[in-house]
Coordinates of C-alpha atoms and ligand atoms in Angstrom, one line a residue:
X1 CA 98.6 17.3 34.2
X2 CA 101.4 17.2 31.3
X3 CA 104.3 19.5 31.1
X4 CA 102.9 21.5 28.3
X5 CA 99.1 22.0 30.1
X6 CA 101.3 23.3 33.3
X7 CA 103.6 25.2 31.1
X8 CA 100.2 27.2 29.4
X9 CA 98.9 27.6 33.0
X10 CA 101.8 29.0 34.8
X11 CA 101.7 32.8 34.1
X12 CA 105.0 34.0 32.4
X13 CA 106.8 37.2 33.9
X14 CA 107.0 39.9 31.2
X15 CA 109.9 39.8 29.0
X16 CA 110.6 43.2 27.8
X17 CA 112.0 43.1 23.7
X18 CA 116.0 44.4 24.0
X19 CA 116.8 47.7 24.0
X20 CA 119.1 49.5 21.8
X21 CA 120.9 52.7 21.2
X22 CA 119.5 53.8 17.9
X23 CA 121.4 54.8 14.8
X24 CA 120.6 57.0 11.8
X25 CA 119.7 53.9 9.4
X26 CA 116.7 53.9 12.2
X27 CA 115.1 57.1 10.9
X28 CA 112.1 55.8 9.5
X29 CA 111.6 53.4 12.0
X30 CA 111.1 55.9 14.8
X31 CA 109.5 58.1 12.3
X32 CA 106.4 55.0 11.7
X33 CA 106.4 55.2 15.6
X34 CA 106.5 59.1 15.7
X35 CA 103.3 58.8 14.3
X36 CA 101.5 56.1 16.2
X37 CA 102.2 57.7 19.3
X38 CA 102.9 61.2 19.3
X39 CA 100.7 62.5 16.0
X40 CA 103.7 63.2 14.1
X41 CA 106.0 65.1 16.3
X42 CA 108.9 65.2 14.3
X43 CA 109.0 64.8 10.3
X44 CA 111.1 62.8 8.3
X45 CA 114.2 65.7 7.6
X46 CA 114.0 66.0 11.5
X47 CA 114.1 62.4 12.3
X48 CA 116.8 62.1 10.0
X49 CA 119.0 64.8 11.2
X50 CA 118.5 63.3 14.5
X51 CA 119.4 60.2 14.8
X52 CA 123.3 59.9 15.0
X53 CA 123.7 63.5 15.3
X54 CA 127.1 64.3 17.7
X55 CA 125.9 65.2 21.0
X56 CA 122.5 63.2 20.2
X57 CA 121.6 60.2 22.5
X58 CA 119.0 57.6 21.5
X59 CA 117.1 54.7 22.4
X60 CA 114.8 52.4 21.9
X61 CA 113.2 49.0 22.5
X62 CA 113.3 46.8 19.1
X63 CA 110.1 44.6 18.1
X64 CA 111.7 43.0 15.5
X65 CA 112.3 45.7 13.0
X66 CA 109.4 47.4 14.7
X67 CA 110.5 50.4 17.2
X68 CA 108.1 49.7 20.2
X69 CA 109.4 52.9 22.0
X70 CA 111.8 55.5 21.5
X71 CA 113.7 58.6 23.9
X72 CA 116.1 60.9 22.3
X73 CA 118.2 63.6 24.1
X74 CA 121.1 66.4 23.6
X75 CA 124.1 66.8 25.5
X76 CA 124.2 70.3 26.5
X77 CA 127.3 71.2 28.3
X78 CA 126.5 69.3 31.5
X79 CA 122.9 68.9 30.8
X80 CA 120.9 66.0 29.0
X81 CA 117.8 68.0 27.4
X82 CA 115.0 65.3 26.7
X83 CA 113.2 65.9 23.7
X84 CA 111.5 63.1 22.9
X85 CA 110.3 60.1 25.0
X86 CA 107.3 57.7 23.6
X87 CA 105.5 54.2 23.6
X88 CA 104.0 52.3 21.1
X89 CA 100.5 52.5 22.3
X90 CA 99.7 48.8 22.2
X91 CA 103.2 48.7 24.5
X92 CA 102.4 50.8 27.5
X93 CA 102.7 50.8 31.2
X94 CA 104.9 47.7 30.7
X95 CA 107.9 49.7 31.8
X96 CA 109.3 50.3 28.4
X97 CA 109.6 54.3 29.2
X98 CA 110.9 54.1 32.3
X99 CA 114.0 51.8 31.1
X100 CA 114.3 54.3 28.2
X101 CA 114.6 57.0 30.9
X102 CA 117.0 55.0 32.7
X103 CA 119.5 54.2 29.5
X104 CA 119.4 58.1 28.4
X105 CA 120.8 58.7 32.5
X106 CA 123.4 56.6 32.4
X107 CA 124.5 57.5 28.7
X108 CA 123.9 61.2 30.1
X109 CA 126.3 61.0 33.4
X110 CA 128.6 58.8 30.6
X111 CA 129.2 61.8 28.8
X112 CA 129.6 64.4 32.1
X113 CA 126.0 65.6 32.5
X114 CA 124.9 66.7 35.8
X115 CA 121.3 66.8 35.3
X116 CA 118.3 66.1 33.1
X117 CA 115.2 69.2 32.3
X118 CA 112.5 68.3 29.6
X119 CA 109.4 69.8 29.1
X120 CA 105.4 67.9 29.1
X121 CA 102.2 69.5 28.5
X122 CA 100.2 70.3 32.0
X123 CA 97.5 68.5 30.5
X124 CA 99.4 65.0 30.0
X125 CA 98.7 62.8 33.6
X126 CA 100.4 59.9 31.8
X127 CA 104.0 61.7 31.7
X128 CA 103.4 63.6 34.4
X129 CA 103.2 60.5 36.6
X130 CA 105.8 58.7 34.9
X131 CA 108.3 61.9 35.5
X132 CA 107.5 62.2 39.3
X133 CA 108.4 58.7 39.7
X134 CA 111.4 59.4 38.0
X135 CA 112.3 62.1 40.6
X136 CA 111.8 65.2 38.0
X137 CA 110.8 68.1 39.7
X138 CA 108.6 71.0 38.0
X139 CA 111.0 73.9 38.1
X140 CA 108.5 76.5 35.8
X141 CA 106.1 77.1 33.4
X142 CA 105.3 78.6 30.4
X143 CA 102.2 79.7 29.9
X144 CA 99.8 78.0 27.0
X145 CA 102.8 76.9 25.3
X146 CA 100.5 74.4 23.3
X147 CA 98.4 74.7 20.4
X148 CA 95.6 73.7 22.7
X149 CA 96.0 75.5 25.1
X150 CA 98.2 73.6 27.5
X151 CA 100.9 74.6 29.6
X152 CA 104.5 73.9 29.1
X153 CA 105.5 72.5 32.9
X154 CA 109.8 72.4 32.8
X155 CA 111.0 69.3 34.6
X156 CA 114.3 69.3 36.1
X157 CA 116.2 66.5 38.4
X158 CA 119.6 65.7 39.1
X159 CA 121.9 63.1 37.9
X160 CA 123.9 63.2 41.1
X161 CA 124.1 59.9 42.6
X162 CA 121.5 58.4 40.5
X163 CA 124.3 56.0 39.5
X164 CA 123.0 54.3 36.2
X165 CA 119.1 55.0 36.5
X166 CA 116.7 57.3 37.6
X167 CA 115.1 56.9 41.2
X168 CA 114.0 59.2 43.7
X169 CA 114.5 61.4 45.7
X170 CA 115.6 64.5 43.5
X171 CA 117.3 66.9 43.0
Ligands
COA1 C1 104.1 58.8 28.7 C2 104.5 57.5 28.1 C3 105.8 57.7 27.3 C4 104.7 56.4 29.2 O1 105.2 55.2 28.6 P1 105.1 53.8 29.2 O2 106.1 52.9 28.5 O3 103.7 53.4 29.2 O4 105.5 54.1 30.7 P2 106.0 53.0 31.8 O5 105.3 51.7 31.6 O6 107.5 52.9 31.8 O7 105.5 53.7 33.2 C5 106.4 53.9 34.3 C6 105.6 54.5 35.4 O8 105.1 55.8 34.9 C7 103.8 56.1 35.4 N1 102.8 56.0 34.4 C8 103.0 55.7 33.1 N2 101.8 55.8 32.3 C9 100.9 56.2 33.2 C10 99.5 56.4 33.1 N3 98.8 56.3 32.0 N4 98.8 56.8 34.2 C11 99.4 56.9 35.4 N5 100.7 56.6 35.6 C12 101.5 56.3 34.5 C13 103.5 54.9 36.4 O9 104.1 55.3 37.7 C14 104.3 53.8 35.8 O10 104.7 52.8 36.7 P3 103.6 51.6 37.0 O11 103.2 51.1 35.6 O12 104.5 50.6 37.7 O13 102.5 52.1 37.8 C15 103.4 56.9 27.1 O14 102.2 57.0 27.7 C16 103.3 57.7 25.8 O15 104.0 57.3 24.8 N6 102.5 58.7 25.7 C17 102.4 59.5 24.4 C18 103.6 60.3 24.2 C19 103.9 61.2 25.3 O16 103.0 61.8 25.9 N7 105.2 61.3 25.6 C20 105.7 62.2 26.6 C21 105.9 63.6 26.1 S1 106.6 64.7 27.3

């Protein structure tokens, strides 16, 4: 067998694309993805406003001039707020969110925070899981928060000791 046959049969760990802080020239990048994955969260004024806002942290991993994923917080006094976390669709369970998750900690406890709360609708397993393996904790609820109907579950977990990522245990 020749080097290139072996080369095509040897399977090839996944390399995830690089992953960036985002700036405000990116606004219409993570506004293309707002829409593949989320339905249109945010508009266009809001993605705008958002990215390279003071106290605004961002992230993403870059496909080229693509945005393949995106998480965005706010620096509240000691607390990182998550506001937005997503994957391209064709790009998940790779571990592009959890890496997101991860940056936004460390640039969190860079900037003093102390802990991390977000909020995910009762009906979404995906995040749900993805957050309990992050070590967030459901702390409350507010009830059909949702247009459809769907709770608003409030996710809390500390950033004590998580050093520059997110692992259990919590809180
Ligand atoms: C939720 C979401 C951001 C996860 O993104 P992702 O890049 O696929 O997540 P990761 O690959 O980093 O997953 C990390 C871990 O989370 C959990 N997880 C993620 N997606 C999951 C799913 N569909 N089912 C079960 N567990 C899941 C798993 O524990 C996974 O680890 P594993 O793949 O080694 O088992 C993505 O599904 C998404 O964009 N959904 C639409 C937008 C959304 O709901 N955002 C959250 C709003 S609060």
């Amino acid at each position: 067998m020749g080097e290139a046959e072996a080369e095509e049969l040897t399977p090839h760990p996944f390399r995830p694309p690089p992953l960036r802080p985002l700036i405000a020239d990116d606004w219409a990048a993570a506004l293309a993805l707002d829409r593949r994955s989320l339905g249109g969260f945010w508009s266009e004024a809001l993605w705008r406003g958002e990215l390279g806002r003071t106290g605004s942290l961002a992230f993403g991993h870059d496909g080229g001039g693509v945005l393949l994923s995106i998480a965005c917080g706010w620096v509240v006094v000691d607390e990182l707020h998550i506001t937005v976390l997503a994957t391209d669709p064709g790009w998940r369970r790779r571990g592009l969110a959890r890496a997101l998750l991860q940056a936004l900690a460390a640039a969190a406890i860079g900037r003093g925070c102390t802990r991390a709360t977000l909020e995910v609708a009762s009906g979404n397993g995906a995040a749900l899981a993805l957050y309990a393996a992050a070590g967030f904790r459901t702390a409350g609820c507010r009830r059909g928060y949702y247009t459809n109907g769907d709770d608003a579950l409030i996710q809390w977990r500390s950033l004590r000791g998580a050093g520059d990522g997110l692992c259990p245990p919590a809180v």
